[in-house]
Tab-separated table of C-alpha atoms in Angstrom:
chain	number	residue	atom	x	y	z
A	1	MET	CA	-16.240	-12.126	-12.961
A	2	ASN	CA	-16.622	-15.701	-14.142
A	3	LEU	CA	-14.330	-17.879	-12.073
A	4	ASP	CA	-13.742	-21.302	-13.622
A	5	THR	CA	-12.955	-23.773	-10.837
A	6	LEU	CA	-12.376	-26.850	-12.948
A	7	PRO	CA	-9.025	-28.470	-12.181
A	8	THR	CA	-6.273	-27.751	-14.680
A	9	SER	CA	-5.126	-30.450	-17.082
A	10	GLU	CA	-1.802	-30.454	-15.194
A	11	ASP	CA	-3.320	-30.755	-11.722
A	12	LEU	CA	-6.235	-33.115	-12.346
A	13	PRO	CA	-4.022	-36.229	-12.666
A	14	LEU	CA	-2.035	-35.159	-9.584
A	15	ILE	CA	-5.191	-34.807	-7.505
A	16	GLN	CA	-6.526	-38.110	-8.839
A	17	ALA	CA	-3.199	-39.744	-7.891
A	18	LEU	CA	-3.566	-38.366	-4.356
A	19	LEU	CA	-7.026	-39.932	-4.106
A	20	LYS	CA	-5.689	-43.249	-5.420
A	21	THR	CA	-2.848	-43.187	-2.883
A	22	TYR	CA	-5.376	-42.307	-0.169
A	23	THR	CA	-7.460	-45.437	-0.750
A	24	HIS	CA	-4.455	-47.673	-1.486
A	25	SER	CA	-2.641	-46.670	1.703
A	26	LEU	CA	-5.799	-47.100	3.773
A	27	ASN	CA	-6.585	-50.456	2.145
A	28	THR	CA	-3.042	-51.759	2.693
A	29	GLY	CA	-2.590	-50.277	6.159
A	30	ASN	CA	0.323	-48.115	5.011
A	31	ARG	CA	0.303	-45.331	7.593
A	32	GLN	CA	3.489	-43.719	6.290
A	33	ALA	CA	2.082	-43.344	2.760
A	34	PHE	CA	-1.196	-42.015	4.132
A	35	GLU	CA	0.454	-39.443	6.386
A	36	ALA	CA	2.766	-38.301	3.565
A	37	GLN	CA	-0.367	-36.895	1.897
A	38	LEU	CA	-1.298	-34.770	4.905
A	39	LEU	CA	-0.083	-31.201	5.284
A	40	ASP	CA	0.438	-32.122	8.937
A	41	THR	CA	-1.013	-34.709	11.321
A	42	THR	CA	-2.705	-31.919	13.299
A	43	ILE	CA	-4.909	-30.781	10.401
A	44	PRO	CA	-8.648	-30.528	10.948
A	45	PHE	CA	-9.740	-34.154	10.442
A	46	PHE	CA	-13.201	-34.858	11.762
A	47	GLY	CA	-16.094	-37.227	11.239
A	48	LEU	CA	-19.640	-36.826	12.424
A	49	PRO	CA	-22.872	-38.775	12.137
A	50	GLY	CA	-24.590	-36.113	10.023
A	51	LYS	CA	-25.188	-33.671	12.859
A	52	LEU	CA	-22.846	-32.451	15.531
A	53	PRO	CA	-23.483	-33.783	19.026
A	54	THR	CA	-25.358	-31.318	21.227
A	55	ASP	CA	-22.361	-31.182	23.570
A	56	PHE	CA	-19.907	-30.281	20.766
A	57	ALA	CA	-17.542	-27.761	22.323
A	58	GLY	CA	-16.237	-26.213	19.118
A	59	GLY	CA	-12.772	-24.798	18.629
A	60	LEU	CA	-9.960	-26.073	16.441
A	61	SER	CA	-8.838	-28.784	18.862
A	62	ALA	CA	-12.325	-30.340	18.716
A	63	VAL	CA	-11.869	-31.147	15.018
A	64	GLN	CA	-8.193	-32.144	15.035
A	65	ASN	CA	-9.085	-35.806	15.349
A	66	TYR	CA	-6.548	-37.505	13.089
A	67	PRO	CA	-4.967	-39.391	16.051
A	68	ALA	CA	-8.264	-41.247	16.664
A	69	PHE	CA	-8.511	-42.116	12.949
A	70	ARG	CA	-4.883	-43.292	12.960
A	71	ARG	CA	-5.499	-45.558	15.971
A	72	ALA	CA	-8.657	-47.046	14.450
A	73	VAL	CA	-7.244	-47.588	10.961
A	74	PHE	CA	-3.488	-48.009	11.234
A	75	GLU	CA	-2.856	-49.102	14.823
A	76	SER	CA	-5.603	-51.687	15.195
A	77	ASP	CA	-5.705	-55.236	13.893
A	78	ALA	CA	-8.636	-54.349	11.648
A	79	LYS	CA	-8.244	-54.335	7.862
A	80	PHE	CA	-10.311	-52.075	5.651
A	81	SER	CA	-11.330	-51.539	2.052
A	82	GLN	CA	-12.461	-48.063	1.063
A	83	THR	CA	-13.874	-46.958	-2.266
A	84	PHE	CA	-14.808	-43.517	-3.553
A	85	SER	CA	-17.610	-42.470	-5.891
A	86	ASN	CA	-19.327	-39.288	-7.060
A	87	ILE	CA	-15.966	-37.469	-6.998
A	88	MET	CA	-16.145	-33.727	-7.657
A	89	ILE	CA	-12.961	-31.644	-7.860
A	90	ASP	CA	-12.768	-27.852	-7.851
A	91	GLN	CA	-9.545	-25.861	-8.078
A	92	ASP	CA	-8.450	-22.245	-8.015
A	93	GLY	CA	-4.684	-21.877	-8.206
A	94	ASP	CA	-2.980	-23.794	-5.411
A	95	LEU	CA	-6.256	-24.452	-3.556
A	96	ALA	CA	-8.513	-27.378	-4.399
A	97	GLN	CA	-11.554	-29.036	-2.905
A	98	VAL	CA	-12.607	-32.627	-3.407
A	99	SER	CA	-16.017	-33.868	-2.355
A	100	LEU	CA	-16.972	-37.498	-2.677
A	101	ASN	CA	-19.005	-40.370	-1.346
A	102	PHE	CA	-17.215	-43.277	0.271
A	103	VAL	CA	-17.874	-46.806	1.456
A	104	THR	CA	-15.543	-48.393	3.995
A	105	ARG	CA	-15.739	-52.129	4.579
A	106	VAL	CA	-14.148	-54.048	7.433
A	107	LEU	CA	-12.398	-57.103	6.001
A	108	PRO	CA	-12.767	-59.944	5.478
A	109	ASP	CA	-16.541	-59.875	5.913
A	110	GLY	CA	-17.368	-57.352	8.590
A	111	GLY	CA	-19.662	-54.376	8.523
A	112	ALA	CA	-19.532	-51.338	6.336
A	113	GLY	CA	-19.813	-47.616	6.844
A	114	GLN	CA	-20.535	-44.956	4.302
A	115	GLY	CA	-20.688	-41.228	4.075
A	116	TRP	CA	-19.621	-38.065	2.346
A	117	LYS	CA	-16.312	-36.276	2.744
A	118	VAL	CA	-14.760	-32.987	1.780
A	119	LEU	CA	-11.004	-32.663	1.434
A	120	HIS	CA	-9.326	-29.285	1.154
A	121	LEU	CA	-6.003	-29.471	-0.654
A	122	LEU	CA	-3.059	-27.100	-0.925
A	123	LYS	CA	-0.384	-27.401	-3.592
A	124	VAL	CA	2.892	-27.167	-1.697
A	125	ARG	CA	6.130	-27.123	-3.702
A	126	GLY	CA	4.383	-28.852	-6.594
A	127	GLN	CA	2.621	-31.539	-4.519
A	128	TRP	CA	-0.992	-31.605	-3.419
A	129	LYS	CA	-1.430	-32.058	0.337
A	130	ILE	CA	-4.573	-32.623	2.385
A	131	ALA	CA	-5.075	-29.536	4.569
A	132	SER	CA	-8.377	-30.688	6.089
A	133	GLU	CA	-10.829	-33.555	5.944
A	134	PHE	CA	-14.407	-33.456	7.176
A	135	TYR	CA	-16.739	-36.390	6.697
A	136	THR	CA	-20.046	-37.850	7.684
A	137	VAL	CA	-20.246	-41.506	8.529
A	138	TYR	CA	-23.244	-43.807	8.844
């Protein structure tokens, strides 16, 4: 069986629009727009510095870390600019995966972080939603 996982011509622009909304909502501090893209705010959402800490306990609750991201990005006084590159999209039906590199800058002239992230997407009632996000950050 040869399974083609390229995104469909119908879904590719929808997934690209989700990614554009992702960065725009993060860059403008629009929490409501950001969270509208999530399947739920309790999805697996977890960042790590390349390797898991030796004391990582495991379990679903250990990777449901969106509240910490929300506090850092949307509930702090900090402003950010995030860009994506090396975007790769795979799709099979109503399941898609996006992997990409990112750079996040603290504005106006603060530090920057970078890493790699993988988003798993589900197409729910015609709209793509983020079902999980895992990322490295350096």
